[in-house]
Coordinates of C-alpha atoms (C1' of nucleotides) in Angstrom, one line a residue:
Chain A
M1 CA -0.1 0.0 0.1
A2 CA 3.3 2.1 -0.1
E3 CA 1.9 5.5 -1.5
E4 CA 4.1 6.5 -4.5
K5 CA 5.9 9.7 -2.9
T6 CA 6.4 11.7 -6.1
S7 CA 8.5 14.3 -4.7
G8 CA 11.2 15.9 -6.6
R9 CA 10.8 16.4 -10.2
R10 CA 8.6 14.0 -12.2
R11 CA 9.2 11.8 -15.0
W12 CA 10.0 13.4 -18.2
P13 CA 7.8 12.4 -20.9
E14 CA 9.6 11.9 -24.3
G15 CA 10.6 14.9 -26.5
Y16 CA 10.3 17.0 -23.3
D17 CA 11.5 20.7 -23.3
P18 CA 12.1 22.7 -20.2
Q19 CA 10.9 25.6 -22.3
R20 CA 7.5 24.2 -22.4
T21 CA 7.1 24.4 -18.6
R22 CA 8.1 28.0 -18.9
S23 CA 5.5 28.9 -21.5
E24 CA 2.8 27.0 -19.8
L25 CA 3.4 29.3 -16.8
V26 CA 3.2 32.3 -19.1
A27 CA 0.0 31.1 -20.5
S28 CA -1.7 30.4 -17.2
A29 CA -0.6 33.9 -16.1
L30 CA -1.9 35.5 -19.1
R31 CA -5.3 34.1 -18.8
L32 CA -5.5 34.8 -15.0
F33 CA -3.9 38.3 -15.1
E34 CA -6.2 39.3 -17.7
E35 CA -9.3 37.9 -16.0
N36 CA -8.6 38.9 -12.3
G37 CA -5.6 41.3 -12.5
F38 CA -2.1 40.9 -11.2
D39 CA -2.6 41.5 -7.4
R40 CA -5.6 39.3 -7.4
T41 CA -3.9 36.5 -9.0
S42 CA -1.6 34.5 -6.5
L43 CA 1.3 32.3 -7.6
Q44 CA -0.7 29.3 -6.2
Q45 CA -3.5 29.9 -8.7
I46 CA -0.9 30.3 -11.6
V47 CA 1.1 27.1 -10.9
V48 CA -2.2 25.0 -10.2
D49 CA -3.6 26.2 -13.5
A50 CA -0.3 25.2 -15.1
N51 CA -0.1 21.9 -13.2
L52 CA 3.2 22.7 -11.6
T53 CA 4.3 23.8 -8.3
K54 CA 5.9 27.1 -6.8
G55 CA 9.3 25.4 -7.1
A56 CA 9.1 25.2 -10.8
F57 CA 7.9 29.0 -11.0
Y58 CA 10.9 30.1 -9.2
H59 CA 13.1 28.1 -11.0
H60 CA 12.1 30.0 -14.2
F61 CA 11.3 33.3 -13.1
E62 CA 12.9 35.7 -10.4
S63 CA 9.7 36.9 -9.1
K64 CA 6.1 37.6 -9.7
E65 CA 7.0 41.0 -11.0
D66 CA 9.5 39.4 -13.2
L67 CA 6.8 37.3 -15.0
L68 CA 4.7 40.3 -15.6
W69 CA 7.7 42.1 -17.1
R70 CA 8.3 39.5 -19.5
I71 CA 4.7 39.3 -20.7
Q72 CA 4.7 43.0 -21.2
T73 CA 8.0 43.0 -23.2
E74 CA 6.9 40.1 -25.4
Y75 CA 4.0 42.2 -26.6
L76 CA 5.8 45.5 -26.9
D77 CA 8.6 44.0 -28.9
T78 CA 6.2 42.7 -31.7
Q79 CA 4.6 46.1 -31.9
L80 CA 7.8 47.8 -32.0
E81 CA 9.0 45.6 -34.7
G82 CA 5.9 46.1 -36.6
A83 CA 6.0 50.0 -36.5
Q84 CA 9.6 50.1 -37.5
A85 CA 8.9 47.8 -40.4
I86 CA 6.2 50.4 -41.4
V87 CA 8.3 53.5 -40.8
E88 CA 11.5 52.2 -42.4
Q89 CA 9.8 51.3 -45.7
G90 CA 9.0 55.0 -46.3
G91 CA 6.4 56.0 -48.6
D92 CA 3.5 58.4 -48.2
P93 CA 3.4 59.5 -44.7
I94 CA -0.5 59.5 -44.9
D95 CA -0.4 55.7 -45.8
Q96 CA 2.1 55.2 -42.8
V97 CA -0.2 56.8 -40.6
R98 CA -3.0 54.5 -41.9
E99 CA -0.8 51.4 -41.5
L100 CA 0.3 52.3 -38.0
I101 CA -3.5 52.6 -37.0
R102 CA -4.3 49.3 -38.5
L103 CA -1.2 47.7 -36.8
S104 CA -2.3 49.1 -33.6
L105 CA -5.7 47.8 -33.7
E106 CA -4.9 44.4 -35.0
G107 CA -2.5 44.2 -31.8
V108 CA -5.5 44.8 -29.7
A109 CA -7.5 42.2 -31.6
Q110 CA -5.0 39.5 -31.6
H111 CA -3.3 39.9 -28.4
R112 CA -6.1 40.8 -26.2
P113 CA -4.5 39.2 -22.8
H114 CA -1.2 41.0 -23.7
V115 CA -3.0 44.5 -24.1
A116 CA -5.0 44.0 -21.1
I117 CA -2.0 43.4 -18.9
F118 CA -0.1 46.0 -20.6
Q119 CA -2.7 48.6 -20.2
Q120 CA -4.0 47.7 -16.7
E121 CA -1.0 46.2 -14.9
R122 CA 1.9 48.1 -15.9
R123 CA 1.7 50.1 -12.8
H124 CA 2.9 47.3 -11.0
L125 CA 6.1 47.2 -12.5
T126 CA 9.1 49.1 -10.6
G127 CA 12.4 50.3 -10.9
E128 CA 14.5 49.1 -13.8
R129 CA 11.8 46.9 -15.2
L130 CA 9.3 49.9 -15.4
A131 CA 11.9 52.0 -17.0
E132 CA 12.5 49.4 -19.6
I133 CA 8.9 49.0 -20.6
T134 CA 8.3 52.7 -20.5
R135 CA 11.3 53.2 -22.8
R136 CA 9.9 50.8 -25.4
R137 CA 6.4 52.4 -25.1
D138 CA 7.8 55.7 -25.8
E139 CA 9.8 54.2 -28.9
V140 CA 6.6 53.1 -30.3
E141 CA 4.9 56.3 -29.8
A142 CA 7.9 58.1 -31.2
L143 CA 7.4 56.2 -34.4
F144 CA 3.6 57.3 -34.5
R145 CA 4.7 60.9 -34.0
G146 CA 7.4 60.9 -36.5
A147 CA 5.1 59.8 -39.1
V148 CA 2.6 62.4 -38.3
Q149 CA 5.3 65.0 -38.2
A150 CA 6.6 63.8 -41.5
G151 CA 3.2 64.2 -43.1
I152 CA 3.2 67.8 -41.7
D153 CA 6.6 68.8 -43.0
A154 CA 5.9 67.3 -46.5
G155 CA 2.6 69.6 -46.5
R156 CA 0.4 66.4 -46.9
L157 CA -1.1 67.1 -43.3
R158 CA -2.3 70.3 -42.2
G159 CA 0.3 72.3 -40.3
D160 CA -2.0 74.1 -37.8
V161 CA -1.8 71.1 -35.3
S162 CA 0.6 69.8 -33.0
A163 CA 2.0 66.5 -34.0
R164 CA 2.3 65.5 -30.3
I165 CA -1.3 66.3 -29.4
V166 CA -2.9 64.6 -32.5
T167 CA -0.7 61.5 -32.0
F168 CA -1.9 61.2 -28.6
G169 CA -5.4 61.3 -29.9
I170 CA -4.9 58.5 -32.3
L171 CA -3.1 56.3 -29.9
G172 CA -5.8 56.9 -27.5
M173 CA -8.4 55.8 -29.9
C174 CA -6.6 52.6 -30.7
A175 CA -5.7 51.7 -27.2
W176 CA -9.2 52.4 -26.1
A177 CA -10.5 49.9 -28.7
F178 CA -9.6 47.0 -26.3
Q179 CA -12.2 48.3 -23.9
W180 CA -15.0 47.7 -26.2
F181 CA -13.9 45.6 -29.2
N182 CA -15.3 42.2 -29.2
P183 CA -13.4 39.9 -31.5
R184 CA -16.3 37.5 -31.7
G185 CA -18.7 40.4 -32.5
S186 CA -20.1 41.3 -36.0
L187 CA -17.6 43.9 -37.0
S188 CA -14.1 43.2 -38.0
I189 CA -11.0 45.0 -36.7
D190 CA -10.7 46.1 -40.4
D191 CA -14.0 48.1 -40.4
V192 CA -12.8 49.8 -37.2
A193 CA -9.3 50.7 -38.8
T194 CA -11.1 51.8 -41.9
Q195 CA -13.6 54.2 -40.0
F196 CA -10.9 55.6 -37.7
T197 CA -8.6 56.5 -40.5
A198 CA -11.6 58.0 -42.1
M199 CA -12.5 60.2 -39.4
V200 CA -8.9 61.3 -38.3
L201 CA -7.6 61.9 -42.1
D202 CA -10.8 63.4 -43.6
G203 CA -12.9 64.3 -40.9
L204 CA -16.6 63.8 -39.8
V205 CA -18.2 67.0 -41.2
A206 CA -20.2 66.2 -44.3
G207 CA -19.4 67.5 -47.8
A208 CA -15.6 67.7 -48.0
Chain B
M1 CA 3.1 60.8 33.4
A2 CA -0.4 59.2 33.0
E3 CA -0.6 58.6 29.2
E4 CA -3.7 60.1 27.9
K5 CA -5.8 57.2 27.0
T6 CA -7.9 58.5 24.0
S7 CA -10.3 55.7 23.7
G8 CA -13.8 56.1 22.3
R9 CA -14.7 59.0 20.6
R10 CA -12.3 62.1 20.5
R11 CA -13.2 65.6 21.7
W12 CA -15.3 67.5 19.1
P13 CA -13.8 70.8 17.9
E14 CA -16.1 73.6 17.5
G15 CA -18.0 73.6 14.2
Y16 CA -17.6 70.0 14.0
D17 CA -19.5 68.1 11.2
P18 CA -19.4 64.3 11.0
Q19 CA -19.7 64.7 7.2
R20 CA -16.3 66.0 7.5
T21 CA -14.7 62.7 8.7
R22 CA -16.5 61.0 5.8
S23 CA -15.1 63.3 3.2
E24 CA -11.6 63.2 4.8
L25 CA -11.7 59.3 4.4
V26 CA -12.7 59.9 0.8
A27 CA -10.0 62.6 0.3
S28 CA -7.2 60.0 1.6
A29 CA -8.6 57.2 -0.3
L30 CA -8.6 59.3 -3.5
R31 CA -5.0 60.2 -3.0
L32 CA -3.9 56.5 -2.1
F33 CA -5.9 54.8 -4.7
E34 CA -4.7 56.9 -7.5
E35 CA -1.1 56.4 -6.3
N36 CA -0.9 52.9 -5.3
G37 CA -4.2 51.4 -6.6
F38 CA -7.1 49.8 -4.8
D39 CA -5.5 46.5 -3.8
R40 CA -2.4 47.8 -2.8
T41 CA -4.0 50.4 -0.5
S42 CA -4.9 49.1 2.9
L43 CA -7.6 50.3 5.0
Q44 CA -4.8 50.9 7.7
Q45 CA -3.2 53.3 5.2
I46 CA -6.4 55.1 4.6
V47 CA -7.4 55.8 8.0
V48 CA -4.0 56.7 9.2
D49 CA -3.8 59.3 6.5
A50 CA -6.9 60.7 7.6
N51 CA -5.9 60.7 11.1
L52 CA -8.7 58.3 12.0
T53 CA -9.3 54.6 12.8
K54 CA -11.1 51.6 11.3
G55 CA -13.8 52.1 13.5
A56 CA -14.6 55.5 12.0
F57 CA -14.3 53.9 8.5
Y58 CA -16.8 51.1 9.1
H59 CA -19.1 53.6 10.8
H60 CA -19.2 55.5 7.5
F61 CA -18.9 52.9 4.8
E62 CA -20.0 49.3 4.4
S63 CA -16.8 48.0 3.1
K64 CA -13.8 48.9 1.2
E65 CA -15.5 48.4 -2.0
D66 CA -18.4 50.5 -0.9
L67 CA -16.1 53.4 -0.5
L68 CA -14.6 52.7 -4.2
W69 CA -18.1 52.7 -5.5
R70 CA -18.9 56.0 -4.0
I71 CA -15.8 57.7 -5.4
Q72 CA -16.9 56.3 -8.8
T73 CA -20.5 57.5 -8.8
E74 CA -19.4 60.9 -7.4
Y75 CA -17.4 61.5 -10.6
L76 CA -19.8 59.8 -13.0
D77 CA -22.8 61.7 -11.9
T78 CA -21.1 65.1 -12.6
Q79 CA -20.1 63.9 -16.0
L80 CA -23.5 62.6 -16.6
E81 CA -25.2 65.8 -15.4
G82 CA -22.9 67.8 -17.8
A83 CA -23.6 65.8 -20.8
Q84 CA -27.3 66.0 -20.3
A85 CA -27.2 69.6 -20.0
I86 CA -25.3 69.9 -23.3
V87 CA -27.6 67.6 -25.2
E88 CA -31.0 68.9 -23.8
Q89 CA -30.2 72.4 -24.6
G90 CA -30.2 71.2 -28.3
G91 CA -28.5 73.3 -31.1
D92 CA -26.3 72.2 -33.9
P93 CA -25.1 68.7 -33.4
I94 CA -21.6 69.7 -34.4
D95 CA -21.4 72.2 -31.7
Q96 CA -22.8 69.5 -29.2
V97 CA -20.1 67.2 -30.2
R98 CA -17.6 69.8 -29.7
E99 CA -18.8 70.6 -26.3
L100 CA -19.1 67.0 -25.2
I101 CA -15.5 66.5 -26.1
R102 CA -14.5 69.6 -24.1
L103 CA -16.6 68.3 -21.2
S104 CA -14.9 65.1 -21.1
L105 CA -11.4 66.5 -21.4
E106 CA -12.1 69.1 -18.7
G107 CA -13.2 66.2 -16.4
V108 CA -9.8 64.5 -17.0
A109 CA -7.9 67.7 -16.2
Q110 CA -10.0 68.6 -13.2
H111 CA -10.7 65.4 -11.3
R112 CA -7.6 63.5 -12.1
P113 CA -7.8 61.1 -9.2
H114 CA -11.5 60.3 -9.9
V115 CA -10.7 59.6 -13.5
A116 CA -7.8 57.3 -12.6
I117 CA -9.8 55.4 -10.2
F118 CA -12.6 55.1 -12.6
Q119 CA -10.6 53.9 -15.4
Q120 CA -8.0 51.5 -13.5
E121 CA -10.2 50.3 -10.5
R122 CA -13.5 49.8 -11.8
R123 CA -12.7 46.2 -12.4
H124 CA -12.9 45.9 -8.5
L125 CA -16.4 46.5 -8.2
T126 CA -18.7 43.3 -8.1
G127 CA -22.2 42.6 -8.5
E128 CA -24.8 45.4 -8.1
R129 CA -22.4 48.1 -7.6
L130 CA -20.5 47.2 -10.8
A131 CA -23.9 47.0 -12.7
E132 CA -24.8 50.5 -11.3
I133 CA -21.5 52.0 -12.6
T134 CA -21.6 50.3 -15.8
R135 CA -25.2 51.6 -16.2
R136 CA -24.1 55.0 -15.6
R137 CA -21.1 55.0 -18.0
D138 CA -23.4 53.6 -20.8
E139 CA -25.7 56.5 -20.2
V140 CA -22.8 58.9 -20.8
E141 CA -21.8 57.1 -23.8
A142 CA -25.3 56.9 -25.2
L143 CA -25.5 60.8 -25.0
F144 CA -22.3 61.1 -27.1
R145 CA -23.5 58.5 -29.5
G146 CA -27.0 60.3 -29.7
A147 CA -25.2 63.6 -30.7
V148 CA -23.3 61.9 -33.4
Q149 CA -26.3 60.0 -34.6
A150 CA -28.3 63.3 -34.7
G151 CA -25.4 65.0 -36.7
I152 CA -25.5 62.1 -39.3
D153 CA -29.3 62.2 -39.4
A154 CA -29.4 65.9 -39.8
G155 CA -26.6 65.5 -42.6
R156 CA -24.4 67.6 -40.7
L157 CA -22.0 64.7 -40.4
R158 CA -21.2 62.3 -43.1
G159 CA -23.3 59.2 -43.3
D160 CA -20.9 56.5 -44.4
V161 CA -19.5 56.0 -40.9
S162 CA -21.0 54.2 -37.9
A163 CA -22.0 56.4 -35.0
R164 CA -21.0 53.6 -32.7
I165 CA -17.6 53.1 -33.9
V166 CA -16.8 56.8 -34.3
T167 CA -18.2 57.6 -30.8
F168 CA -15.8 55.1 -29.4
G169 CA -13.0 56.7 -31.0
I170 CA -13.7 60.0 -29.6
L171 CA -14.4 58.6 -26.2
G172 CA -11.1 56.8 -26.4
M173 CA -9.1 59.9 -27.3
C174 CA -10.6 61.7 -24.4
A175 CA -10.2 59.0 -22.0
W176 CA -6.6 58.4 -22.9
A177 CA -5.7 62.1 -22.3
F178 CA -5.4 61.1 -18.6
Q179 CA -2.5 58.9 -19.5
W180 CA -0.5 61.7 -20.8
F181 CA -2.0 65.1 -20.1
N182 CA -0.1 67.0 -17.4
P183 CA -2.2 69.8 -15.7
R184 CA 1.0 71.5 -14.6
G185 CA 2.4 71.5 -18.2
S186 CA 2.5 74.2 -20.8
L187 CA -0.4 73.3 -22.7
S188 CA -3.9 73.9 -21.5
I189 CA -6.8 71.3 -21.8
D190 CA -8.5 73.8 -24.0
D191 CA -5.6 73.5 -26.6
V192 CA -6.2 69.9 -26.5
A193 CA -9.9 70.2 -26.9
T194 CA -9.6 72.6 -29.9
Q195 CA -7.0 70.2 -31.8
F196 CA -8.9 67.1 -31.0
T197 CA -12.2 68.6 -32.5
A198 CA -10.2 69.9 -35.5
M199 CA -8.9 66.5 -36.2
V200 CA -12.2 64.9 -35.7
L201 CA -14.4 67.0 -37.4
D202 CA -12.3 68.5 -40.2
G203 CA -9.7 65.6 -40.6
L204 CA -5.8 65.9 -40.8
V205 CA -5.4 65.9 -44.5
A206 CA -4.0 69.3 -45.7
G207 CA -6.1 71.6 -48.0
A208 CA -9.8 70.9 -47.4
Chain C
dC1 C1' 31.4 -0.2 -19.6
dC2 C1' 30.6 1.2 -14.9
dT3 C1' 30.4 4.8 -11.5
dT4 C1' 30.9 9.2 -9.5
dT5 C1' 30.1 14.0 -9.8
dC6 C1' 27.6 17.8 -11.1
dA7 C1' 24.1 20.9 -13.3
dT8 C1' 19.3 21.4 -14.3
dA9 C1' 14.7 20.9 -13.4
dC10 C1' 11.8 20.5 -10.3
dC11 C1' 8.7 19.3 -5.5
dG12 C1' 6.0 20.8 -1.4
dA13 C1' 6.2 22.2 3.3
dC14 C1' 6.9 26.2 5.6
dT15 C1' 6.9 31.3 7.4
dG16 C1' 6.4 35.9 8.7
dG17 C1' 3.9 39.6 7.6
dC18 C1' -0.1 41.9 6.3
dT19 C1' -5.2 42.5 5.4
dG20 C1' -10.2 43.2 5.6
dG21 C1' -13.7 42.9 8.7
dC22 C1' -15.7 42.7 13.2
dA23 C1' -17.1 42.8 18.4
dT24 C1' -16.8 45.4 22.0
dG25 C1' -15.9 49.5 24.4
dT26 C1' -16.1 54.7 25.0
dT27 C1' -17.8 59.5 24.8
dA28 C1' -20.6 63.2 23.2
dG29 C1' -25.0 65.1 22.2
dT30 C1' -30.3 65.3 22.9
Chain D
dA1 C1' -31.8 56.6 28.4
dC2 C1' -30.6 56.4 23.8
dT3 C1' -28.3 57.1 19.7
dA4 C1' -24.6 58.6 16.7
dA5 C1' -19.8 58.7 16.2
dC6 C1' -15.9 57.1 16.9
dA7 C1' -11.6 54.1 19.3
dT8 C1' -9.2 49.7 20.1
dG9 C1' -8.0 45.0 20.0
dC10 C1' -8.2 41.1 17.7
dC11 C1' -8.2 37.1 14.2
dA12 C1' -8.6 34.0 10.7
dG13 C1' -6.9 33.6 6.0
dC14 C1' -4.0 34.4 2.5
dC15 C1' 0.3 35.5 0.1
dA16 C1' 5.1 35.8 -1.9
dG17 C1' 9.0 33.9 -1.4
dT18 C1' 12.4 30.5 0.6
dC19 C1' 14.7 26.3 1.5
dG20 C1' 16.0 21.5 1.9
dG21 C1' 15.3 17.7 -0.7
dT22 C1' 14.7 14.8 -5.0
dA23 C1' 14.9 13.0 -9.6
dT24 C1' 17.0 13.1 -14.4
dG25 C1' 20.5 13.2 -17.9
dA26 C1' 25.1 14.2 -19.3
dA27 C1' 29.8 14.5 -18.5
dA28 C1' 34.1 13.0 -16.4
dG29 C1' 37.0 9.6 -14.4
dG30 C1' 38.6 5.0 -13.7

DNA sequence: CCTTTCATACCGACTGGCTGGCATGTTAGT
DNA sequence: ACTAACATGCCAGCCAGTCGGTATGAAAGG
């Protein structure tokens, strides 16, 4: 009747990869952070959800905040890459703005948990980790602003507005989409992108 | 050397008002919630900051969540009132949209703590309290959307956009302002309102 | 080929600190 | 006497992080 005391590491299944453990912890955290927030999600919940233990967690991450940080950079890096690709490619600044809006909205639609966590739990980062995230976010914003400013300088966009303010307006529109956009709803993110650009570029007043 | 055992209620200063106690608890919570968030602010911190005790707190509020709820309604009610005043007054729908944007941005500038708490800590409300807040927020949004729709119906705004999407865009722009707008900075909320309406109504593309 | 050593990858019990809430006691006003 | 308006002490529960231990595979030594 001797109970099998499965202490220590469990048997490895074939084709086992330790990175798998890590990414399953991230996946669980992604779900739980999105649903309940960072503070209201305990490590216990995360490791149970991932069928692991605290030992496993602290083997792969320095701390709970470290995990949060990695989730944030994961998302920001893809967005930064995408934005750089659009800008470096050059072309009409108006088209660049259009594409940047689309990129931002697609990010919201395709990476909801990441966006939710980035927007709502960023404040829980501290020190160097916060600085790092803030720096990357600023880079993305700078790319947006650069495109708008280029449009103004080229005379393609009106010159009586501040690139800074206008850029914050556009970014806000896109960021806010995560609050109301339903990926399983009837309208596509493409519709949203089209209408946002129509409003921002051509204005709402009838009869151009 | 007898220590003054200040148990029970303290002496009342002249001109004392129990509502004062209540509003000081709210004031402390406002500061602390804004700075550290709801979960990371303990009741201990709040009552110490207000020079009171937990007994005082639970005399005036049902629970921590109750306090949060009251802060939220406080803000939403003023915004709802303001929006209703603009809409009921009638007039050109374009002007209504303009004024609604201004109202929203002024709210962000003048009631920063309320806005921060409303945006970031709303998720911590549950049950009936959450429903109540959501209902009021929806009312405000409906007033915005109504003005936009009225503009479209009257032919003053272009008809090839969805009032719903466009309204969410405008609301997002304004809501996001709290993330970057600095009340002590060089630009006024009036500048922001002017530029936002210019962009939304007339568009960014040069040469109308 | 066998054995020892070592690093990696975990396990799970534990702890000290903190938290929201409450029961009970005390004082001022009416 | 009664109520409103507090003060104070207390607690059960939870949480992030730690620590000593264990299983596994690979490399090194004999």
